[in-house]
PDB file of C-alpha atoms in Angstrom:
ATOM      1  CA  MET A   1     102.283 107.507 106.325  1.00 91.00           C
ATOM      2  CA  LEU A   2     100.970 110.299 104.133  1.00 93.00           C
ATOM      3  CA  SER A   3     101.668 110.477 100.421  1.00 93.00           C
ATOM      4  CA  SER A   4     102.304 113.616  98.393  1.00 93.00           C
ATOM      5  CA  LEU A   5     100.934 114.323  94.954  1.00 90.00           C
ATOM      6  CA  ALA A   6     102.901 112.955  92.016  1.00 88.00           C
ATOM      7  CA  LEU A   7     102.376 116.159  90.054  1.00 86.00           C
ATOM      8  CA  VAL A   8     102.147 119.559  91.734  1.00 88.00           C
ATOM      9  CA  GLU A   9     100.373 121.848  89.280  1.00 86.00           C
ATOM     10  CA  SER A  10      98.837 124.774  91.143  1.00 89.00           C
ATOM     11  CA  MET A  11      99.395 127.078  94.095  1.00 91.00           C
ATOM     12  CA  ALA A  12      96.662 125.170  95.928  1.00 92.00           C
ATOM     13  CA  ASP A  13      98.736 122.017  95.402  1.00 91.00           C
ATOM     14  CA  VAL A  14     101.819 123.830  96.755  1.00 92.00           C
ATOM     15  CA  ARG A  15      99.950 124.992  99.858  1.00 93.00           C
ATOM     16  CA  ALA A  16      98.643 121.478 100.477  1.00 93.00           C
ATOM     17  CA  LEU A  17     102.156 120.096 100.057  1.00 92.00           C
ATOM     18  CA  GLU A  18     103.567 122.639 102.517  1.00 93.00           C
ATOM     19  CA  LYS A  19     100.912 121.648 105.052  1.00 94.00           C
ATOM     20  CA  LEU A  20     101.675 117.976 104.492  1.00 91.00           C
ATOM     21  CA  ALA A  21     105.433 118.525 104.903  1.00 91.00           C
ATOM     22  CA  GLY A  22     104.870 120.535 108.079  1.00 90.00           C
ATOM     23  CA  ASN A  23     103.110 117.742 109.932  1.00 90.00           C
ATOM     24  CA  ALA A  24     105.061 116.291 112.844  1.00 86.00           C
ATOM     25  CA  GLU A  25     103.089 113.072 113.265  1.00 92.00           C
ATOM     26  CA  PHE A  26     103.351 111.093 110.034  1.00 94.00           C
ATOM     27  CA  THR A  27     106.124 110.077 107.665  1.00 94.00           C
ATOM     28  CA  ILE A  28     105.711 111.537 104.168  1.00 95.00           C
ATOM     29  CA  GLU A  29     106.095 109.668 100.905  1.00 96.00           C
ATOM     30  CA  ALA A  30     107.558 112.242  98.506  1.00 96.00           C
ATOM     31  CA  ASN A  31     106.341 111.663  94.948  1.00 94.00           C
ATOM     32  CA  ASP A  32     107.420 114.980  93.455  1.00 92.00           C
ATOM     33  CA  MET A  33     110.736 116.806  93.694  1.00 94.00           C
ATOM     34  CA  SER A  34     108.981 119.788  95.270  1.00 93.00           C
ATOM     35  CA  ALA A  35     108.083 117.497  98.190  1.00 94.00           C
ATOM     36  CA  VAL A  36     111.705 116.362  98.406  1.00 96.00           C
ATOM     37  CA  ALA A  37     112.807 120.012  98.481  1.00 94.00           C
ATOM     38  CA  LEU A  38     110.452 120.737 101.387  1.00 93.00           C
ATOM     39  CA  LEU A  39     111.497 117.638 103.351  1.00 94.00           C
ATOM     40  CA  ALA A  40     115.251 117.477 102.649  1.00 95.00           C
ATOM     41  CA  GLY A  41     117.220 117.934 105.834  1.00 90.00           C
ATOM     42  CA  ARG A  42     114.056 118.482 107.908  1.00 89.00           C
ATOM     43  CA  ALA A  43     112.515 115.036 108.228  1.00 87.00           C
ATOM     44  CA  ARG A  44     113.071 111.433 107.194  1.00 92.00           C
ATOM     45  CA  PHE A  45     110.861 110.590 104.238  1.00 96.00           C
ATOM     46  CA  VAL A  46     110.076 107.855 101.751  1.00 97.00           C
ATOM     47  CA  ALA A  47     111.242 108.376  98.172  1.00 97.00           C
ATOM     48  CA  GLY A  48     108.107 107.394  96.270  1.00 95.00           C
ATOM     49  CA  PRO A  49     107.912 105.536  92.957  1.00 91.00           C
ATOM     50  CA  HIS A  50     107.130 108.689  90.983  1.00 90.00           C
ATOM     51  CA  LEU A  51     110.613 110.133  91.586  1.00 92.00           C
ATOM     52  CA  ASN A  52     112.192 107.933  88.901  1.00 86.00           C
ATOM     53  CA  LEU A  53     115.282 106.969  90.871  1.00 92.00           C
ATOM     54  CA  HIS A  54     116.945 104.510  88.492  1.00 91.00           C
ATOM     55  CA  SER A  55     120.649 104.473  89.420  1.00 94.00           C
ATOM     56  CA  PRO A  56     122.913 103.828  92.411  1.00 95.00           C
ATOM     57  CA  ASP A  57     124.036 107.480  92.270  1.00 96.00           C
ATOM     58  CA  ALA A  58     120.414 108.636  92.455  1.00 96.00           C
ATOM     59  CA  LEU A  59     119.773 106.398  95.464  1.00 97.00           C
ATOM     60  CA  GLU A  60     122.897 107.724  97.191  1.00 97.00           C
ATOM     61  CA  TRP A  61     121.772 111.297  96.501  1.00 97.00           C
ATOM     62  CA  ILE A  62     118.209 110.808  97.776  1.00 97.00           C
ATOM     63  CA  ALA A  63     119.440 108.991 100.898  1.00 97.00           C
ATOM     64  CA  GLY A  64     121.749 111.934 101.559  1.00 96.00           C
ATOM     65  CA  LEU A  65     118.723 114.240 101.495  1.00 96.00           C
ATOM     66  CA  GLY A  66     116.987 112.199 104.188  1.00 96.00           C
ATOM     67  CA  ALA A  67     115.184 109.342 102.469  1.00 97.00           C
ATOM     68  CA  ALA A  68     114.793 106.388 104.805  1.00 96.00           C
ATOM     69  CA  ARG A  69     113.140 104.194 102.174  1.00 96.00           C
ATOM     70  CA  TRP A  70     113.029 103.991  98.389  1.00 95.00           C
ATOM     71  CA  VAL A  71     110.035 102.685  96.436  1.00 94.00           C
ATOM     72  CA  ALA A  72     111.213 101.142  93.168  1.00 92.00           C
ATOM     73  CA  PRO A  73     109.511 102.651  90.106  1.00 87.00           C
ATOM     74  CA  PRO A  74     107.131 100.122  88.521  1.00 83.00           C
ATOM     75  CA  ASP A  75     108.843 100.342  85.127  1.00 79.00           C
ATOM     76  CA  LEU A  76     112.044  98.690  86.406  1.00 84.00           C
ATOM     77  CA  THR A  77     112.652  95.051  85.605  1.00 83.00           C
ATOM     78  CA  GLY A  78     113.441  92.516  88.318  1.00 86.00           C
ATOM     79  CA  MET A  79     117.074  92.469  87.183  1.00 91.00           C
ATOM     80  CA  GLN A  80     117.320  96.262  87.412  1.00 91.00           C
ATOM     81  CA  VAL A  81     115.813  96.259  90.902  1.00 91.00           C
ATOM     82  CA  ALA A  82     118.207  93.501  91.991  1.00 93.00           C
ATOM     83  CA  ALA A  83     121.190  95.520  90.731  1.00 95.00           C
ATOM     84  CA  LEU A  84     119.989  98.632  92.561  1.00 95.00           C
ATOM     85  CA  LEU A  85     119.383  96.649  95.745  1.00 94.00           C
ATOM     86  CA  ALA A  86     122.954  95.380  95.632  1.00 95.00           C
ATOM     87  CA  ALA A  87     124.300  98.930  95.221  1.00 95.00           C
ATOM     88  CA  ARG A  88     121.924 100.896  97.470  1.00 94.00           C
ATOM     89  CA  PRO A  89     123.301 102.904 100.390  1.00 95.00           C
ATOM     90  CA  ALA A  90     123.462 101.221 103.785  1.00 93.00           C
ATOM     91  CA  GLY A  91     120.311 101.826 105.785  1.00 93.00           C
ATOM     92  CA  LEU A  92     118.086 102.673 102.804  1.00 96.00           C
ATOM     93  CA  ALA A  93     115.083 100.336 103.025  1.00 96.00           C
ATOM     94  CA  THR A  94     113.350  99.296  99.816  1.00 94.00           C
ATOM     95  CA  GLU A  95     109.742  98.773  98.843  1.00 91.00           C
ATOM     96  CA  GLY A  96     108.441  97.363  95.582  1.00 85.00           C
ATOM     97  CA  LEU A  97     105.110  97.006  93.881  1.00 78.00           C
ATOM     98  CA  GLY A  98     103.943  93.476  93.138  1.00 73.00           C
ATOM     99  CA  PRO A  99     103.557  92.122  89.631  1.00 67.00           C
ATOM    100  CA  GLY A 100     100.326  92.586  87.749  1.00 66.00           C
ATOM    101  CA  ARG A 101      98.404  95.471  86.295  1.00 63.00           C
ATOM    102  CA  LEU A 102      99.563  98.889  87.354  1.00 62.00           C
ATOM    103  CA  ALA A 103      97.439 100.714  89.875  1.00 56.00           C
ATOM    104  CA  LEU A 104      95.200 103.526  88.647  1.00 52.00           C
ATOM    105  CA  ALA A 105      97.711 106.014  90.046  1.00 53.00           C
ATOM    106  CA  PHE A 106     100.187 104.915  87.365  1.00 58.00           C
ATOM    107  CA  SER A 107      97.742 104.879  84.498  1.00 51.00           C
ATOM    108  CA  ALA A 108      96.519 107.915  82.638  1.00 49.00           C
ATOM    109  CA  PRO A 109      93.357 108.881  84.567  1.00 50.00           C
ATOM    110  CA  CYS A 110      92.955 112.023  82.522  1.00 51.00           C
ATOM    111  CA  ILE A 111      92.437 110.075  79.275  1.00 52.00           C
ATOM    112  CA  PRO A 112      88.839 108.922  79.993  1.00 58.00           C
ATOM    113  CA  ARG A 113      88.050 112.433  81.234  1.00 56.00           C
ATOM    114  CA  ARG A 114      89.067 114.295  78.074  1.00 56.00           C
ATOM    115  CA  PRO A 115      86.063 113.330  75.918  1.00 62.00           C
ATOM    116  CA  LEU A 116      83.763 114.383  78.779  1.00 64.00           C
ATOM    117  CA  ASN A 117      85.613 117.682  79.391  1.00 64.00           C
ATOM    118  CA  LEU A 118      86.155 116.793  83.070  1.00 59.00           C
ATOM    119  CA  PRO A 119      89.122 118.242  84.937  1.00 57.00           C
ATOM    120  CA  GLN A 120      91.577 115.762  86.411  1.00 52.00           C
ATOM    121  CA  ALA A 121      91.178 117.252  89.906  1.00 49.00           C
ATOM    122  CA  THR A 122      87.527 116.188  90.375  1.00 44.00           C
ATOM    123  CA  GLY A 123      88.531 113.038  92.237  1.00 44.00           C
ATOM    124  CA  ARG A 124      85.933 111.045  90.291  1.00 42.00           C
ATOM    125  CA  VAL A 125      86.533 108.688  87.405  1.00 40.00           C
ATOM    126  CA  PRO A 126      83.535 108.626  85.088  1.00 41.00           C
TER     127      PRO A 126
END
């Protein structure tokens, strides 16, 4: 599986996303609505946790666009996830993140960069 960016900010990001969506070998985890737009109706995809799908209607909508799996956003409580699991569309698999500290991808990696004037796109955390 290949994962898309959670925030598409530049034309270079758009070109990379188009290349990612055009691959015929791997499933794509869409983490931005621009990725969903490129994949909808073309390929089965995973609705990543960055899409903020918090309701049964949202799950029905994303499944209708071609999502084969939904990754629960990490801000949902166990009770909220249980309610969504009970109401999810038939055939929509679910994935969840385990309890504990959020991964770096969900933290604010740009915050430690600001005092050092480093761009977020460097790929390095100081």
